[in-house]
Amino acid sequence: MAGTETGAGQGRERPIVIVGASLGGAKAAEALREAGYRGGIVLIGDEHERPYERPPLSKGYLLGKESREKIYVHPPQWYAEHDVTLRLGTAVAAIDPAGHTVTLTDDGRVEYAKLLLTTGSVPRRLPVPGADQDGVLYLRRVEDSDRIKEALRPGARIAVIGAGWIGLEVAAAARTAGAEVTVLEALELPLLRVLGREVAQVFADLHRDHGVDLRFGVQVTELTGADGTVSGVRLGDGTEVAADAVVIGIGIVPAAGLAEAAGLEVDNGIKTDQHLRTSDPDVYAAGDVANAFHPLFERHVRVEHWANALNQPQTAARAMIGRSDAVYDRVPYFFTDQYDLGMEYVGYVEPGGYDRVVFRGAPATREFIAFWLSGGRVLAGMNVNVWDVTDPIRELVRSGRVVDADRLADPGVPLGEV
Ligand SMILES: Cc1cc2nc3c(=O)[nH]c(=O)nc-3n(C[C@H](O)[C@H](O)[C@H](O)COP(=O)(O)OP(=O)(O)OC[C@H]3O[C@@H](n4cnc5c(N)ncnc54)[C@H](O)[C@@H]3O)c2cc1C
Ligand SMILES: NC(=O)c1ccc[n+]([C@@H]2O[C@H](COP(=O)([O-])OP(=O)(O)OC[C@H]3O[C@@H](n4cnc5c(N)ncnc54)[C@H](O)[C@@H]3O)[C@@H](O)[C@H]2O)c1
């Protein structure tokens, strides 16, 4: 029977335990060591791979352009070199905040001094008949990307459900691989809730120009098939889209079940303060799973993007070792690459939370900056195939000052002077 561990080595103080061995968890371990913490660190993850980054899984790695070695956060020896006990293939089943202990699914127990939850998120499942057949694919883990890569053959018919980030990036990879692609989206445009109508149209045009059959406002009612293998997607109007494989990207659900069962405050993820501390003073959360109070926006914000999982753990690590000045107030940032379009987005806009979009450059050229404004203030900016401008855009967002929209639209005016 498994016993209770006090940490990486017997006789040591109780360690800092991190649950979720992905980008967030690995960066937290790194930040703890960089901040001079010399105690035990136990990093527990239910995947069998050492921590890796997910963005390549729908881009370079999926396209076969980026090798597997490139996806990992650290080389294999890094963990031992930094005295980080990495326990892979191990899921945490429960947290006992009063006893400062986590229970593993194999019944083992690990005590903690502080606990960090970087459990991330899981794909939302499509609740229709036929969704459990072979050939129905989701994308979160590296093995999912391997399976999708197999399916992206020249001439293969790929149906993509959901025109969000996963759907569009997979559609771009599939077209690049020579597959026939149909994208099925419930709303009227791709990425509509994040980008709004004006800019979402740019992505619709991009994919149409690359030969994707985009169908908006559809309702998927069933995945058809024979002998347990998918063969198509049935829509609410009775039409069927034939498919050799169906990729589903209809959003994620934060993996907050452990926290909820332990009695921590959970509301759209694990609620934290600006130090990333949960409702239990010895438990912290970061990355996709954290709904963190953001001092700049004066509300809780949960960000489902790479830069957040990269940077929040630094704050959590410092806060866990008693640095009371550790506050997470970075402006959210994310990026995408689809075909020959690269973009970066910095800022934060709630769905429908802007009153004006200003373009610097013409969207049709796919070389422009879009700004979302409310009351004359810039909430967010997105540079498309224009580079080295995220710093001034971030400053515009952070300053909260009212800008002159004509100067904002004028490429001749430096962004710092609008
Ligand atoms: C295919 C893909 C492409 C993406 N591309 C981009 C991009 O281009 N740009 C961008 O900004 N963002 C991108 N993202 C989003 C970005 O990858 C995520 O925001 C980021 O991975 C979040 O990191 P995380 O460490 O918080 O959680 P995750 O990456 O979800 O990792 C959480 C880990 O915790 C493990 N875990 C969960 N529960 C337990 C438990 N009870 N016990 C043990 N382990 C547990 C999980 O298995 C997982 O390994 C992409 C995501 C995907 C899936
Ligand atoms: N470049 C990036 O930043 C990037 C890339 C890939 C993934 N990610 C992250 O991965 C996660 C998952 O991405 P995602 O694309 O699945 O989520 P998403 O939230 O970006 O998009 C989901 C899309 O599916 C649509 N949808 C929902 N239910 C549907 C249904 N029943 N039928 C048809 N359409 C439906 C939504 O309207 C939305 O357009 C997100 O957290 C995302 O931020 C980010």
mmCIF file of C-alpha atoms and ligand atoms in Angstrom, residues 55 58-59 121 124 126-127 139-140 161-169 184-187 189-194 218-220 248-252 288 304-306 334-338, ligand 2:
data_model
loop_
_atom_site.group_PDB
_atom_site.id
_atom_site.type_symbol
_atom_site.label_atom_id
_atom_site.label_comp_id
_atom_site.label_asym_id
_atom_site.label_seq_id
_atom_site.Cartn_x
_atom_site.Cartn_y
_atom_site.Cartn_z
ATOM 1 C CA PRO A 55 0.664 25.632 -29.796
ATOM 2 C CA SER A 58 -2.140 22.610 -34.374
ATOM 3 C CA LYS A 59 0.627 24.313 -36.405
ATOM 4 C CA SER A 121 -8.527 22.558 -19.338
ATOM 5 C CA ARG A 124 -15.721 20.291 -24.461
ATOM 6 C CA LEU A 126 -19.947 17.284 -28.604
ATOM 7 C CA PRO A 127 -23.133 15.805 -27.139
ATOM 8 C CA LEU A 139 -7.078 18.108 -30.132
ATOM 9 C CA ARG A 140 -5.445 18.749 -26.783
ATOM 10 C CA ILE A 161 -16.773 21.295 -36.130
ATOM 11 C CA GLY A 162 -16.223 24.721 -34.555
ATOM 12 C CA ALA A 163 -14.535 27.705 -36.215
ATOM 13 C CA GLY A 164 -12.541 28.781 -33.174
ATOM 14 C CA TRP A 165 -8.762 28.653 -32.825
ATOM 15 C CA ILE A 166 -8.515 24.863 -33.001
ATOM 16 C CA GLY A 167 -10.949 24.599 -35.907
ATOM 17 C CA LEU A 168 -9.258 27.263 -38.023
ATOM 18 C CA GLU A 169 -5.694 26.182 -37.345
ATOM 19 C CA LEU A 184 -19.167 23.747 -39.539
ATOM 20 C CA GLU A 185 -19.766 26.599 -37.099
ATOM 21 C CA ALA A 186 -22.827 27.328 -34.963
ATOM 22 C CA LEU A 187 -22.447 31.145 -35.118
ATOM 23 C CA LEU A 189 -18.727 33.902 -38.418
ATOM 24 C CA PRO A 190 -15.504 32.295 -37.158
ATOM 25 C CA LEU A 191 -14.025 33.534 -33.865
ATOM 26 C CA LEU A 192 -17.040 35.802 -33.501
ATOM 27 C CA ARG A 193 -17.113 36.007 -29.713
ATOM 28 C CA VAL A 194 -13.408 36.889 -29.469
ATOM 29 C CA VAL A 218 -25.389 25.294 -38.627
ATOM 30 C CA GLN A 219 -26.559 22.843 -36.019
ATOM 31 C CA VAL A 220 -24.774 19.487 -35.857
ATOM 32 C CA ILE A 248 -14.068 18.799 -33.061
ATOM 33 C CA GLY A 249 -12.952 22.117 -31.549
ATOM 34 C CA ILE A 250 -15.929 23.580 -29.724
ATOM 35 C CA GLY A 251 -14.141 25.098 -26.757
ATOM 36 C CA ILE A 252 -12.754 23.902 -23.477
ATOM 37 C CA ASP A 288 -6.105 28.004 -18.204
ATOM 38 C CA GLU A 304 -7.034 30.330 -22.265
ATOM 39 C CA HIS A 305 -3.748 31.173 -23.961
ATOM 40 C CA TRP A 306 -0.103 30.197 -23.990
ATOM 41 C CA PHE A 334 -1.959 35.498 -27.901
ATOM 42 C CA PHE A 335 -1.021 34.664 -31.464
ATOM 43 C CA THR A 336 -2.001 32.460 -34.374
ATOM 44 C CA ASP A 337 -0.480 31.287 -37.658
ATOM 45 C CA GLN A 338 -2.781 30.167 -40.464
HETATM 46 N N1 LIG B 2 -3.892 30.505 -31.445
HETATM 47 C C1 LIG B 2 -4.418 30.302 -30.245
HETATM 48 O O1 LIG B 2 -4.403 31.148 -29.367
HETATM 49 C C2 LIG B 2 -5.039 28.966 -29.964
HETATM 50 C C3 LIG B 2 -4.936 27.936 -30.891
HETATM 51 C C4 LIG B 2 -5.543 26.721 -30.624
HETATM 52 C C5 LIG B 2 -6.212 26.558 -29.425
HETATM 53 N N2 LIG B 2 -6.278 27.568 -28.544
HETATM 54 C C6 LIG B 2 -7.025 27.403 -27.282
HETATM 55 O O2 LIG B 2 -7.510 26.080 -27.219
HETATM 56 C C7 LIG B 2 -8.795 26.066 -26.639
HETATM 57 C C8 LIG B 2 -9.786 25.327 -27.503
HETATM 58 O O3 LIG B 2 -9.973 25.991 -28.756
HETATM 59 P P1 LIG B 2 -11.347 25.864 -29.525
HETATM 60 O O4 LIG B 2 -11.135 26.362 -30.905
HETATM 61 O O5 LIG B 2 -11.901 24.511 -29.295
HETATM 62 O O6 LIG B 2 -12.293 26.845 -28.715
HETATM 63 P P2 LIG B 2 -12.839 28.306 -29.065
HETATM 64 O O7 LIG B 2 -13.594 28.707 -27.860
HETATM 65 O O8 LIG B 2 -11.759 29.162 -29.589
HETATM 66 O O9 LIG B 2 -13.859 28.094 -30.291
HETATM 67 C C9 LIG B 2 -14.944 27.226 -30.243
HETATM 68 C C10 LIG B 2 -15.830 27.476 -31.459
HETATM 69 O O10 LIG B 2 -16.762 26.415 -31.570
HETATM 70 C C11 LIG B 2 -18.056 26.958 -31.835
HETATM 71 N N3 LIG B 2 -19.032 25.990 -31.364
HETATM 72 C C12 LIG B 2 -19.380 25.704 -30.088
HETATM 73 N N4 LIG B 2 -20.275 24.698 -30.061
HETATM 74 C C13 LIG B 2 -20.496 24.334 -31.353
HETATM 75 C C14 LIG B 2 -21.306 23.336 -31.969
HETATM 76 N N5 LIG B 2 -22.063 22.507 -31.247
HETATM 77 N N6 LIG B 2 -21.288 23.244 -33.319
HETATM 78 C C15 LIG B 2 -20.522 24.072 -34.067
HETATM 79 N N7 LIG B 2 -19.736 25.034 -33.530
HETATM 80 C C16 LIG B 2 -19.710 25.152 -32.184
HETATM 81 C C17 LIG B 2 -18.051 28.282 -31.095
HETATM 82 O O11 LIG B 2 -19.056 29.154 -31.579
HETATM 83 C C18 LIG B 2 -16.633 28.774 -31.376
HETATM 84 O O12 LIG B 2 -16.548 29.458 -32.598
HETATM 85 C C19 LIG B 2 -9.166 27.490 -26.375
HETATM 86 O O13 LIG B 2 -8.840 27.744 -25.047
HETATM 87 C C20 LIG B 2 -8.247 28.278 -27.275
HETATM 88 O O14 LIG B 2 -7.952 29.560 -26.740
HETATM 89 C C21 LIG B 2 -5.710 28.769 -28.794
#
